[in-house]
Amino acid sequence: MANVTVIGSQWGDEGKGKIVDWLASRADAVVRFQGGHNAGHTLVVGEQVYKLSLLPSGIVTGTLSIIGNGVVLDPWALRDEITKLRGQGVAINPENFAIADNCALILPFHRDLDGLRETAAGAGKIGTTGRGIGPAYEDKVGRRAIRVCDLAHLDKLDPQIDRLTAHHDALRAGFGEPPIDRDRLKADLAEIADYVLEYAQPVWKRLKKVRKAGARILFEGAQGVLLDVDHGTYPFVTSSNTVSGTAASGSGLGPSAVGFVLGIAKAYTTRVGSGPFPTELEDAIGQQLGERGHEFGTVTGRKRRCGWFDAVLVRQSCAVSGVTGIALTKLDVLDGFDTIRICTGYRLRGKILDYFPSHSADQAEVEPIYEEMDGWHESTAGARSYADLPAQAIKYIQRVQELIETPIALVSTSPEREDTILIRDPFSD
Ligand code: GDP
Ligand code: IMO
Ligand code: MG
């Protein structure tokens, strides 16, 4: 059976949560493999709205939901999110939810450091979500992280805390902050340990079993390729690899498990936080896109920057992430525009580019080259079949497909789960 890996192909918030939720009823397991609670995935099912940051979106359909080793896990945020979802009637128990015991933890001083560094960076700030994601990943590769499995061995934690404090106390002193309070840290960990351990296990083993039984696995990416620490708009990126290949390393399955790579792309472009954005519109049209698309961050409530669809960026994301097919979301937000623009290339100091250059100064300087199309005045909102779309909207989809050199497999026409047009089923072989 085919597996599906869902990733964002822009700067996040493409509608991954909606698409994962829509596909989840046909999957046997949904796995998060990178990022942490910097993600904000909104799911709309009838009257209910679910906002998930850390839990895989499969939890809402009751599908086995797994947090893989590639995720950085804030145990207190986990508890809050589980409590919130249970309050909405979602069942979460060790039968349908598991956490990799080799996940690195996000600790309170990671969040502090994230904030301190952002404030100190002034105009050079990244515009992070302030959730401690970067500092936690740094500690992981610095081999001083506390991991989920450490919660079962709190009496063996001293050498790891020595490594942590040797690093962090020096940094904290530089910011005029007191050293880490070891006793407080140990007490905090002791208080949360059993809560997390109830779900902790070597998930690679559970996934191996699931896979052997011929089950379908749906991998749920967070953020987007342009926020990938290697392929994104560095340094204005997140601290993990968001490309499809991470699904394998971040879950404990080999690369052949990744299956159909479903890239999610909005029919226009948005970004939260700092960094280059060639097609950004700081005019009435940008404002209109933001208002119609309700473009406010789920995690921080920040206003998302908006602009036209950038085919160069999505083509590049599809290439570096091996995207098999695209889900084009929020098509309905483009309803009613007289004309619509698509960026097809860039001009940089007199040269034409068909790709996004690596240096942030060049990225900031490129000027988009636009192609203009007539818009459509009919509504596409809620359309569930291709036949329901106005001819001009179909023309737009086809032109996007051509420019990104990747087939469009799905089109989404509202936040509601079922308002989705299936063109090519990602689960079929
Ligand atoms: P994610 O981070 O990629 O999961 O995306 P977010 O949930 O942060 O942002 C996408 C927003 O758009 C959410 O509020 C969704 O409910 C909403 N959404 C998803 N698909 C569509 C769509 O096709 N049309 C409209 N109008 N909204 C959508
Ligand atoms: P989902 O999964 C949009 C952005 C932040 C900032 C940069 C680094 O909902 O698509 P971080 O806190 O990760 O160190 O911040 O990355 N960012 C996102 N933008 N959607 C997200 O997740 C994001 N997660 C992080 O705004 O620019
Ligand atoms: Mg989001």
Tab-separated table of C-alpha atoms and ligand atoms in Angstrom:
chain	number	residue	atom	x	y	z
A	1	MET	CA	0.000	0.000	0.000
A	2	ALA	CA	1.162	3.539	-0.737
A	3	ASN	CA	2.114	5.963	1.997
A	4	VAL	CA	1.685	9.715	1.646
A	5	THR	CA	3.968	12.478	2.900
A	6	VAL	CA	2.355	15.901	3.209
A	7	ILE	CA	4.690	18.905	3.232
A	8	GLY	CA	4.249	22.642	2.868
A	9	SER	CA	5.747	24.008	-0.349
A	10	GLN	CA	5.764	27.701	0.585
A	11	TRP	CA	6.386	29.451	3.950
A	12	GLY	CA	3.954	27.375	5.996
A	13	ASP	CA	0.206	27.788	6.632
A	14	GLU	CA	-0.675	26.340	3.232
A	15	GLY	CA	-3.517	24.271	4.704
A	16	LYS	CA	-1.566	21.106	5.563
A	17	GLY	CA	-3.795	20.411	8.580
A	18	LYS	CA	-6.974	20.479	6.520
A	19	ILE	CA	-5.557	18.131	3.889
A	20	VAL	CA	-4.046	15.739	6.460
A	21	ASP	CA	-7.385	15.610	8.302
A	22	TRP	CA	-9.182	14.927	5.006
A	23	LEU	CA	-6.789	12.083	4.134
A	24	ALA	CA	-6.525	10.736	7.706
A	25	SER	CA	-9.747	8.721	7.655
A	26	ARG	CA	-8.127	6.528	4.987
A	27	ALA	CA	-4.768	6.208	6.747
A	28	ASP	CA	-3.860	3.748	9.493
A	29	ALA	CA	-1.336	6.061	11.131
A	30	VAL	CA	-0.486	9.769	10.979
A	31	VAL	CA	3.075	10.738	11.913
A	32	ARG	CA	4.613	14.135	12.711
A	33	PHE	CA	8.342	13.993	11.927
A	34	GLN	CA	9.838	17.470	12.482
A	35	GLY	CA	9.158	20.850	14.046
A	36	GLY	CA	7.328	21.323	17.291
A	37	HIS	CA	4.515	23.490	18.625
A	38	ASN	CA	5.609	26.327	16.335
A	39	ALA	CA	3.167	24.710	13.889
A	40	GLY	CA	-0.461	25.798	13.849
A	41	HIS	CA	-2.846	23.578	11.900
A	42	THR	CA	-6.541	24.515	11.753
A	43	LEU	CA	-9.135	21.849	10.977
A	44	VAL	CA	-12.780	22.636	10.335
A	45	VAL	CA	-15.278	19.813	10.635
A	46	GLY	CA	-18.881	20.991	10.518
A	47	GLU	CA	-19.361	23.423	13.408
A	48	GLN	CA	-16.169	22.342	15.160
A	49	VAL	CA	-12.809	24.089	14.731
A	50	TYR	CA	-9.705	22.284	15.975
A	51	LYS	CA	-6.381	24.067	16.352
A	52	LEU	CA	-3.398	21.736	16.620
A	53	SER	CA	0.229	22.654	17.173
A	54	LEU	CA	1.938	19.501	18.329
A	55	LEU	CA	-0.501	16.647	17.966
A	56	PRO	CA	-0.745	15.037	14.531
A	57	SER	CA	-3.911	16.119	12.712
A	58	GLY	CA	-4.990	12.447	12.523
A	59	ILE	CA	-5.986	12.564	16.179
A	60	VAL	CA	-9.286	14.256	15.296
A	61	THR	CA	-10.462	11.288	13.185
A	62	GLY	CA	-9.201	8.896	15.883
A	63	THR	CA	-6.453	7.583	13.583
A	64	LEU	CA	-3.315	6.261	15.315
A	65	SER	CA	-1.252	9.430	15.757
A	66	ILE	CA	2.469	9.400	16.351
A	67	ILE	CA	5.028	12.038	17.276
A	68	GLY	CA	8.275	10.891	15.687
A	69	ASN	CA	11.834	11.346	16.959
A	70	GLY	CA	12.439	14.326	14.643
A	71	VAL	CA	9.988	16.502	16.590
A	72	VAL	CA	11.075	18.690	19.510
A	73	LEU	CA	8.539	18.225	22.263
A	74	ASP	CA	7.481	20.707	24.930
A	75	PRO	CA	5.852	18.407	27.504
A	76	TRP	CA	3.819	21.187	29.131
A	77	ALA	CA	2.505	22.384	25.764
A	78	LEU	CA	1.614	18.753	25.040
A	79	ARG	CA	-0.410	18.502	28.232
A	80	ASP	CA	-2.238	21.764	27.501
A	81	GLU	CA	-3.075	20.695	23.948
A	82	ILE	CA	-4.334	17.260	24.996
A	83	THR	CA	-6.499	18.877	27.691
A	84	LYS	CA	-7.914	21.367	25.178
A	85	LEU	CA	-8.735	18.701	22.596
A	86	ARG	CA	-10.284	16.359	25.140
A	87	GLY	CA	-12.501	19.306	26.068
A	88	GLN	CA	-13.661	19.298	22.421
A	89	GLY	CA	-14.503	15.601	22.657
A	90	VAL	CA	-11.377	14.169	20.975
A	91	ALA	CA	-10.255	10.820	22.431
A	92	ILE	CA	-6.521	10.656	23.164
A	93	ASN	CA	-5.090	7.560	24.841
A	94	PRO	CA	-2.105	5.190	24.506
A	95	GLU	CA	-4.096	3.156	21.975
A	96	ASN	CA	-4.318	5.994	19.457
A	97	PHE	CA	-1.372	8.199	20.437
A	98	ALA	CA	2.358	7.539	20.866
A	99	ILE	CA	5.493	9.644	21.303
A	100	ALA	CA	8.976	8.568	20.255
A	101	ASP	CA	11.023	8.012	23.403
A	102	ASN	CA	14.061	9.484	21.630
A	103	CYS	CA	12.426	12.894	21.029
A	104	ALA	CA	14.386	15.877	22.358
A	105	LEU	CA	12.514	18.059	24.848
A	106	ILE	CA	11.892	21.800	24.686
A	107	LEU	CA	12.554	23.136	28.190
A	108	PRO	CA	11.531	26.467	29.752
A	109	PHE	CA	14.999	28.022	29.296
A	110	HIS	CA	14.815	27.287	25.535
A	111	ARG	CA	11.780	29.515	25.281
A	112	ASP	CA	13.517	32.197	27.374
A	113	LEU	CA	16.590	32.079	25.143
A	114	ASP	CA	14.487	32.276	21.973
A	115	GLY	CA	12.936	35.511	23.292
A	116	LEU	CA	16.174	36.996	24.635
A	117	ARG	CA	17.993	36.432	21.349
A	118	GLU	CA	15.191	37.834	19.246
A	119	THR	CA	15.039	40.979	21.366
A	120	ALA	CA	18.814	41.414	21.272
A	121	ALA	CA	18.935	40.928	17.482
A	122	GLY	CA	16.879	44.102	16.883
A	123	ALA	CA	16.342	44.600	13.157
A	124	GLY	CA	18.121	41.283	12.472
A	125	LYS	CA	15.496	39.236	14.263
A	126	ILE	CA	14.084	36.139	12.594
A	127	GLY	CA	10.543	36.722	13.832
A	128	THR	CA	10.320	33.280	15.453
A	129	THR	CA	7.226	31.934	17.122
A	130	GLY	CA	9.042	32.291	20.455
A	131	ARG	CA	8.430	28.670	21.346
A	132	GLY	CA	12.076	27.681	21.929
A	133	ILE	CA	12.303	25.606	18.747
A	134	GLY	CA	15.759	26.820	17.614
A	135	PRO	CA	17.473	26.495	21.029
A	136	ALA	CA	15.994	23.000	21.524
A	137	TYR	CA	17.285	21.741	18.153
A	138	GLU	CA	20.674	23.336	18.883
A	139	ASP	CA	20.881	21.361	22.128
A	140	LYS	CA	19.886	18.197	20.295
A	141	VAL	CA	22.734	18.416	17.765
A	142	GLY	CA	24.984	19.748	20.550
A	143	ARG	CA	24.375	16.419	22.356
A	144	ARG	CA	23.124	18.030	25.524
A	145	ALA	CA	19.359	17.645	25.087
A	146	ILE	CA	17.128	15.972	27.636
A	147	ARG	CA	15.002	13.453	25.797
A	148	VAL	CA	11.675	11.774	26.496
A	149	CYS	CA	13.428	8.546	27.594
A	150	ASP	CA	15.384	10.552	30.210
A	151	LEU	CA	12.095	11.130	32.011
A	152	ALA	CA	12.181	7.466	33.063
A	153	HIS	CA	15.695	7.877	34.471
A	154	LEU	CA	15.617	11.162	36.330
A	155	ASP	CA	18.208	9.880	38.825
A	156	LYS	CA	20.704	9.560	35.937
A	157	LEU	CA	20.236	13.109	34.670
A	158	ASP	CA	23.133	14.908	36.381
A	159	PRO	CA	25.823	14.479	33.699
A	160	GLN	CA	23.376	15.718	31.030
A	161	ILE	CA	22.369	18.691	33.180
A	162	ASP	CA	26.093	19.440	33.629
A	163	ARG	CA	26.479	19.609	29.845
A	164	LEU	CA	23.373	21.763	29.543
A	165	THR	CA	24.318	24.224	32.260
A	166	ALA	CA	27.929	24.515	31.047
A	167	HIS	CA	26.509	25.809	27.764
A	168	HIS	CA	23.438	27.723	28.861
A	169	ASP	CA	24.753	29.403	31.996
A	170	ALA	CA	27.457	31.143	29.962
A	171	LEU	CA	24.855	32.321	27.446
A	172	ARG	CA	22.457	33.401	30.149
A	173	ALA	CA	25.180	35.361	31.936
A	174	GLY	CA	25.758	37.268	28.693
A	175	PHE	CA	22.095	38.279	28.751
A	176	GLY	CA	22.276	39.201	32.464
A	177	GLU	CA	20.125	36.201	33.398
A	178	PRO	CA	20.724	33.963	36.450
A	179	PRO	CA	22.052	30.416	35.911
A	180	ILE	CA	19.604	27.545	35.318
A	181	ASP	CA	18.003	26.474	38.600
A	182	ARG	CA	18.880	22.748	38.575
A	183	ASP	CA	16.569	21.806	41.428
A	184	ARG	CA	13.664	23.607	39.825
A	185	LEU	CA	14.367	21.929	36.477
A	186	LYS	CA	14.475	18.482	38.086
A	187	ALA	CA	11.272	19.168	40.014
A	188	ASP	CA	9.515	20.379	36.861
A	189	LEU	CA	10.608	17.279	34.961
A	190	ALA	CA	9.568	14.975	37.812
A	191	GLU	CA	6.135	16.597	37.843
A	192	ILE	CA	5.494	16.059	34.100
A	193	ALA	CA	7.388	12.754	33.603
A	194	ASP	CA	4.558	10.266	34.134
A	195	TYR	CA	2.196	12.255	31.932
A	196	VAL	CA	4.555	11.969	28.946
A	197	LEU	CA	5.798	8.459	29.700
A	198	GLU	CA	2.284	7.058	29.372
A	199	TYR	CA	2.641	7.545	25.603
A	200	ALA	CA	6.401	7.051	25.184
A	201	GLN	CA	7.776	4.118	23.253
A	202	PRO	CA	10.251	3.232	20.491
A	203	VAL	CA	7.815	4.310	17.776
A	204	TRP	CA	10.048	3.018	14.971
A	205	LYS	CA	9.104	-0.439	16.232
A	206	ARG	CA	5.400	0.304	16.260
A	207	LEU	CA	5.627	1.808	12.777
A	208	LYS	CA	7.574	-1.199	11.521
A	209	LYS	CA	4.725	-3.409	12.701
A	210	VAL	CA	2.109	-1.124	11.143
A	211	ARG	CA	4.003	-1.135	7.865
A	212	LYS	CA	4.474	-4.897	7.821
A	213	ALA	CA	0.729	-5.315	8.181
A	214	GLY	CA	0.349	-3.394	4.895
A	215	ALA	CA	-1.114	-0.325	6.535
A	216	ARG	CA	-1.080	3.172	5.047
A	217	ILE	CA	1.054	5.762	6.788
A	218	LEU	CA	0.423	9.464	6.378
A	219	PHE	CA	3.356	11.690	7.306
A	220	GLU	CA	2.405	15.215	8.355
A	221	GLY	CA	4.994	17.912	7.752
A	222	ALA	CA	5.038	21.201	9.603
A	223	GLN	CA	6.196	24.585	8.231
A	224	GLY	CA	7.181	24.594	4.538
A	225	VAL	CA	10.127	24.048	2.201
A	226	LEU	CA	10.991	27.782	2.154
A	227	LEU	CA	11.461	27.562	5.940
A	228	ASP	CA	13.762	24.514	5.615
A	229	VAL	CA	17.096	25.130	7.344
A	230	ASP	CA	19.017	24.070	4.183
A	231	HIS	CA	16.715	24.885	1.292
A	232	GLY	CA	14.774	27.825	2.696
A	233	THR	CA	15.362	31.564	2.917
A	234	TYR	CA	18.257	31.197	5.365
A	235	PRO	CA	18.684	32.605	7.990
A	236	PHE	CA	14.946	33.450	8.010
A	237	VAL	CA	13.958	29.810	8.409
A	238	THR	CA	13.001	27.373	11.122
A	239	SER	CA	15.568	25.061	12.722
A	240	SER	CA	14.573	21.777	11.107
A	241	ASN	CA	14.547	20.203	7.669
A	242	THR	CA	11.007	20.466	6.396
A	243	VAL	CA	11.567	18.638	3.091
A	244	SER	CA	9.966	15.251	2.450
A	245	GLY	CA	13.115	13.219	3.136
A	246	THR	CA	12.869	14.143	6.806
A	247	ALA	CA	9.783	11.940	7.102
A	248	ALA	CA	12.133	8.933	7.033
A	249	SER	CA	14.803	10.156	9.448
A	250	GLY	CA	12.282	11.850	11.719
A	251	SER	CA	10.169	8.754	12.239
A	252	GLY	CA	12.579	5.820	12.099
A	253	LEU	CA	11.539	4.383	8.749
A	254	GLY	CA	13.727	4.215	5.661
A	255	PRO	CA	13.384	6.520	2.631
A	256	SER	CA	11.209	4.047	0.729
A	257	ALA	CA	8.434	4.644	3.293
A	258	VAL	CA	7.902	8.240	2.188
A	259	GLY	CA	5.640	7.245	-0.750
A	260	PHE	CA	3.604	9.885	-2.610
A	261	VAL	CA	4.938	13.323	-1.721
A	262	LEU	CA	1.972	15.686	-1.574
A	263	GLY	CA	3.137	19.296	-1.565
A	264	ILE	CA	0.584	21.783	-0.255
A	265	ALA	CA	0.506	25.177	-1.974
A	266	LYS	CA	-1.829	28.099	-1.452
A	267	ALA	CA	-3.263	29.626	-4.635
A	268	TYR	CA	-1.384	32.786	-3.554
A	269	THR	CA	1.514	33.279	-1.120
A	270	THR	CA	1.807	34.193	2.559
A	271	ARG	CA	4.606	34.466	5.080
A	272	VAL	CA	4.797	35.247	8.823
A	273	GLY	CA	7.983	36.534	10.381
A	274	SER	CA	10.902	38.338	8.741
A	275	GLY	CA	12.712	37.565	5.494
A	276	PRO	CA	12.524	38.063	1.744
A	277	PHE	CA	9.197	37.664	-0.075
A	278	PRO	CA	9.446	38.701	-3.750
A	279	THR	CA	5.718	38.817	-4.566
A	280	GLU	CA	4.647	40.522	-1.326
A	281	LEU	CA	1.884	43.097	-1.876
A	282	GLU	CA	1.889	45.987	0.529
A	283	ASP	CA	-1.165	47.512	-1.151
A	284	ALA	CA	-4.944	47.107	-1.167
A	285	ILE	CA	-4.699	43.767	-3.010
A	286	GLY	CA	-2.407	42.327	-0.304
A	287	GLN	CA	-4.844	43.609	2.284
A	288	GLN	CA	-7.747	42.003	0.422
A	289	LEU	CA	-5.988	38.630	0.192
A	290	GLY	CA	-5.291	38.761	3.941
A	291	GLU	CA	-8.870	39.642	4.815
A	292	ARG	CA	-10.496	37.100	2.510
A	293	GLY	CA	-8.054	34.377	3.496
A	294	HIS	CA	-8.236	35.217	7.237
A	295	GLU	CA	-4.473	35.366	7.210
A	296	PHE	CA	-3.641	35.602	10.894
A	297	GLY	CA	-1.207	33.136	12.490
A	298	THR	CA	-2.729	30.296	14.531
A	299	VAL	CA	0.216	30.227	16.941
A	300	THR	CA	1.086	33.885	17.495
A	301	GLY	CA	-1.930	35.710	16.037
A	302	ARG	CA	0.438	37.752	13.846
A	303	LYS	CA	-0.842	39.157	10.564
A	304	ARG	CA	0.509	37.113	7.662
A	305	ARG	CA	2.185	38.990	4.813
A	306	CYS	CA	0.370	38.283	1.514
A	307	GLY	CA	1.230	38.277	-2.191
A	308	TRP	CA	0.579	36.661	-5.569
A	309	PHE	CA	1.421	33.037	-6.329
A	310	ASP	CA	5.132	32.618	-6.963
A	311	ALA	CA	5.605	29.749	-9.416
A	312	VAL	CA	9.402	30.009	-9.259
A	313	LEU	CA	9.418	29.275	-5.528
A	314	VAL	CA	6.927	26.430	-5.685
A	315	ARG	CA	8.724	24.871	-8.679
A	316	GLN	CA	11.954	24.975	-6.666
A	317	SER	CA	10.246	23.499	-3.559
A	318	CYS	CA	8.807	20.681	-5.662
A	319	ALA	CA	12.246	19.937	-7.094
A	320	VAL	CA	14.222	19.907	-3.840
A	321	SER	CA	11.538	17.913	-2.064
A	322	GLY	CA	10.656	15.449	-4.827
A	323	VAL	CA	6.981	16.433	-4.852
A	324	THR	CA	4.776	13.922	-6.703
A	325	GLY	CA	1.635	16.062	-6.718
A	326	ILE	CA	0.342	19.363	-5.351
A	327	ALA	CA	-2.756	20.171	-3.322
A	328	LEU	CA	-3.701	23.714	-4.342
A	329	THR	CA	-5.568	25.302	-1.432
A	330	LYS	CA	-7.602	28.458	-0.830
A	331	LEU	CA	-8.578	28.831	-4.485
A	332	ASP	CA	-11.802	30.475	-3.246
A	333	VAL	CA	-9.806	33.395	-1.819
A	334	LEU	CA	-9.052	34.450	-5.411
A	335	ASP	CA	-12.766	34.660	-6.318
A	336	GLY	CA	-13.799	38.075	-7.596
A	337	PHE	CA	-10.460	39.558	-8.631
A	338	ASP	CA	-10.601	41.221	-12.076
A	339	THR	CA	-7.074	40.117	-12.819
A	340	ILE	CA	-4.724	37.664	-11.146
A	341	ARG	CA	-0.952	37.611	-11.383
A	342	ILE	CA	1.529	34.735	-11.242
A	343	CYS	CA	5.256	35.242	-10.821
A	344	THR	CA	7.087	33.309	-13.552
A	345	GLY	CA	10.682	34.488	-13.081
A	346	TYR	CA	12.872	37.157	-11.493
A	347	ARG	CA	14.977	40.041	-12.641
A	348	LEU	CA	18.196	40.538	-10.688
A	349	ARG	CA	20.578	43.351	-11.669
A	350	GLY	CA	19.665	43.083	-15.357
A	351	LYS	CA	19.684	39.271	-15.473
A	352	ILE	CA	16.661	36.975	-15.732
A	353	LEU	CA	16.556	34.139	-13.189
A	354	ASP	CA	14.383	31.006	-13.303
A	355	TYR	CA	15.277	30.065	-9.714
A	356	PHE	CA	15.544	31.663	-6.279
A	357	PRO	CA	19.171	32.505	-5.472
A	358	SER	CA	20.734	31.347	-2.182
A	359	HIS	CA	21.970	34.611	-0.715
A	360	SER	CA	19.484	36.616	1.341
A	361	ALA	CA	20.641	39.904	-0.220
A	362	ASP	CA	19.882	38.558	-3.733
A	363	GLN	CA	16.623	37.076	-2.472
A	364	ALA	CA	15.615	40.480	-1.146
A	365	GLU	CA	16.600	42.235	-4.379
A	366	VAL	CA	14.965	40.035	-7.035
A	367	GLU	CA	12.071	41.657	-8.856
A	368	PRO	CA	9.219	39.366	-9.829
A	369	ILE	CA	8.264	39.013	-13.495
A	370	TYR	CA	4.501	38.601	-13.685
A	371	GLU	CA	2.108	37.000	-16.057
A	372	GLU	CA	-1.412	38.412	-15.822
A	373	MET	CA	-4.633	36.477	-16.296
A	374	ASP	CA	-8.292	37.405	-16.171
A	375	GLY	CA	-9.881	36.451	-12.883
A	376	TRP	CA	-13.374	34.964	-12.366
A	377	HIS	CA	-16.443	36.443	-10.766
A	378	GLU	CA	-18.290	33.231	-9.920
A	379	SER	CA	-17.773	31.637	-6.505
A	380	THR	CA	-15.571	28.573	-6.169
A	381	ALA	CA	-16.185	28.365	-2.402
A	382	GLY	CA	-17.312	24.896	-1.407
A	383	ALA	CA	-16.805	23.354	-4.863
A	384	ARG	CA	-16.292	19.599	-4.609
A	385	SER	CA	-15.811	18.693	-8.240
A	386	TYR	CA	-13.848	20.079	-11.142
A	387	ALA	CA	-17.105	20.541	-13.045
A	388	ASP	CA	-18.246	23.062	-10.388
A	389	LEU	CA	-15.355	25.420	-11.163
A	390	PRO	CA	-15.608	28.391	-13.536
A	391	ALA	CA	-13.623	27.954	-16.748
A	392	GLN	CA	-11.255	30.764	-15.814
A	393	ALA	CA	-10.427	29.124	-12.458
A	394	ILE	CA	-9.608	25.894	-14.291
A	395	LYS	CA	-7.374	27.893	-16.611
A	396	TYR	CA	-5.567	29.315	-13.571
A	397	ILE	CA	-5.049	25.835	-12.057
A	398	GLN	CA	-3.738	24.531	-15.373
A	399	ARG	CA	-1.328	27.436	-15.784
A	400	VAL	CA	-0.009	26.982	-12.237
A	401	GLN	CA	0.481	23.289	-12.915
A	402	GLU	CA	2.435	24.024	-16.088
A	403	LEU	CA	4.664	26.601	-14.429
A	404	ILE	CA	5.528	24.502	-11.371
A	405	GLU	CA	6.151	21.441	-13.571
A	406	THR	CA	4.224	19.277	-11.104
A	407	PRO	CA	0.709	17.830	-11.427
A	408	ILE	CA	-2.085	19.156	-9.240
A	409	ALA	CA	-3.659	16.247	-7.355
A	410	LEU	CA	-6.140	18.089	-5.131
A	411	VAL	CA	-7.840	21.476	-4.985
A	412	SER	CA	-9.254	22.888	-1.763
A	413	THR	CA	-12.109	25.388	-1.893
A	414	SER	CA	-12.951	26.153	1.757
A	415	PRO	CA	-11.692	25.426	5.293
A	416	GLU	CA	-14.287	22.648	5.623
A	417	ARG	CA	-12.899	19.092	5.423
A	418	GLU	CA	-15.154	17.885	2.622
A	419	ASP	CA	-14.782	20.928	0.352
A	420	THR	CA	-11.968	19.278	-1.541
A	421	ILE	CA	-11.670	18.297	-5.206
A	422	LEU	CA	-9.832	15.066	-5.873
A	423	ILE	CA	-7.983	14.879	-9.181
A	424	ARG	CA	-5.445	12.163	-8.439
A	425	ASP	CA	-5.709	10.023	-5.311
A	426	PRO	CA	-2.359	10.176	-3.473
A	427	PHE	CA	-3.102	6.858	-1.764
A	428	SER	CA	-3.557	4.887	-4.964
A	429	ASP	CA	-0.402	3.259	-6.287
B	1	GDP	P1	-1.229	24.723	7.978
B	1	GDP	O1	-0.319	25.320	8.986
B	1	GDP	O2	-0.553	24.437	6.688
B	1	GDP	O3	-2.005	23.551	8.496
B	1	GDP	O4	-2.289	25.853	7.643
B	1	GDP	P2	-3.078	26.774	8.721
B	1	GDP	O5	-4.133	25.934	9.349
B	1	GDP	O6	-2.124	27.491	9.604
B	1	GDP	O7	-3.679	27.878	7.774
B	1	GDP	C1	-4.566	27.577	6.755
B	1	GDP	C2	-5.909	28.303	7.057
B	1	GDP	O8	-6.692	28.300	5.907
B	1	GDP	C3	-6.724	27.607	8.127
B	1	GDP	O9	-7.442	28.573	8.835
B	1	GDP	C4	-7.670	26.730	7.328
B	1	GDP	O10	-8.911	26.476	7.992
B	1	GDP	C5	-7.887	27.564	6.111
B	1	GDP	N1	-8.093	26.816	4.863
B	1	GDP	C6	-7.547	25.635	4.468
B	1	GDP	N2	-7.918	25.334	3.200
B	1	GDP	C7	-8.713	26.357	2.799
B	1	GDP	C8	-9.394	26.642	1.570
B	1	GDP	O11	-9.337	25.911	0.598
B	1	GDP	N3	-10.110	27.807	1.525
B	1	GDP	C9	-10.199	28.665	2.582
B	1	GDP	N4	-10.899	29.777	2.439
B	1	GDP	N5	-9.545	28.424	3.744
B	1	GDP	C10	-8.831	27.295	3.843
B	2	IMO	P1	2.807	25.618	10.103
B	2	IMO	O1	3.093	24.154	10.372
B	2	IMO	C1	4.320	29.601	9.233
B	2	IMO	C2	8.193	30.690	10.963
B	2	IMO	C3	8.204	31.780	12.007
B	2	IMO	C4	9.570	32.397	11.717
B	2	IMO	C5	10.424	31.179	11.391
B	2	IMO	C6	11.232	30.644	12.560
B	2	IMO	O2	1.589	26.143	10.762
B	2	IMO	O3	2.862	25.867	8.633
B	2	IMO	P2	10.604	29.220	14.711
B	2	IMO	O4	9.682	29.528	15.864
B	2	IMO	O5	10.256	27.976	13.971
B	2	IMO	O6	12.042	29.244	15.119
B	2	IMO	O7	10.410	30.477	13.697
B	2	IMO	O8	9.516	30.177	10.952
B	2	IMO	N1	7.282	29.548	11.247
B	2	IMO	C7	6.119	29.349	10.610
B	2	IMO	N2	5.478	30.096	9.689
B	2	IMO	N3	3.805	28.412	9.610
B	2	IMO	C8	4.446	27.635	10.513
B	2	IMO	O9	4.039	26.392	10.805
B	2	IMO	C9	5.641	28.115	11.096
B	2	IMO	N4	6.505	27.630	12.003
B	2	IMO	C10	7.505	28.506	12.080
B	2	IMO	O10	7.155	32.707	11.812
B	2	IMO	O11	9.503	33.190	10.571
B	3	MG	MG	-0.153	26.969	10.238
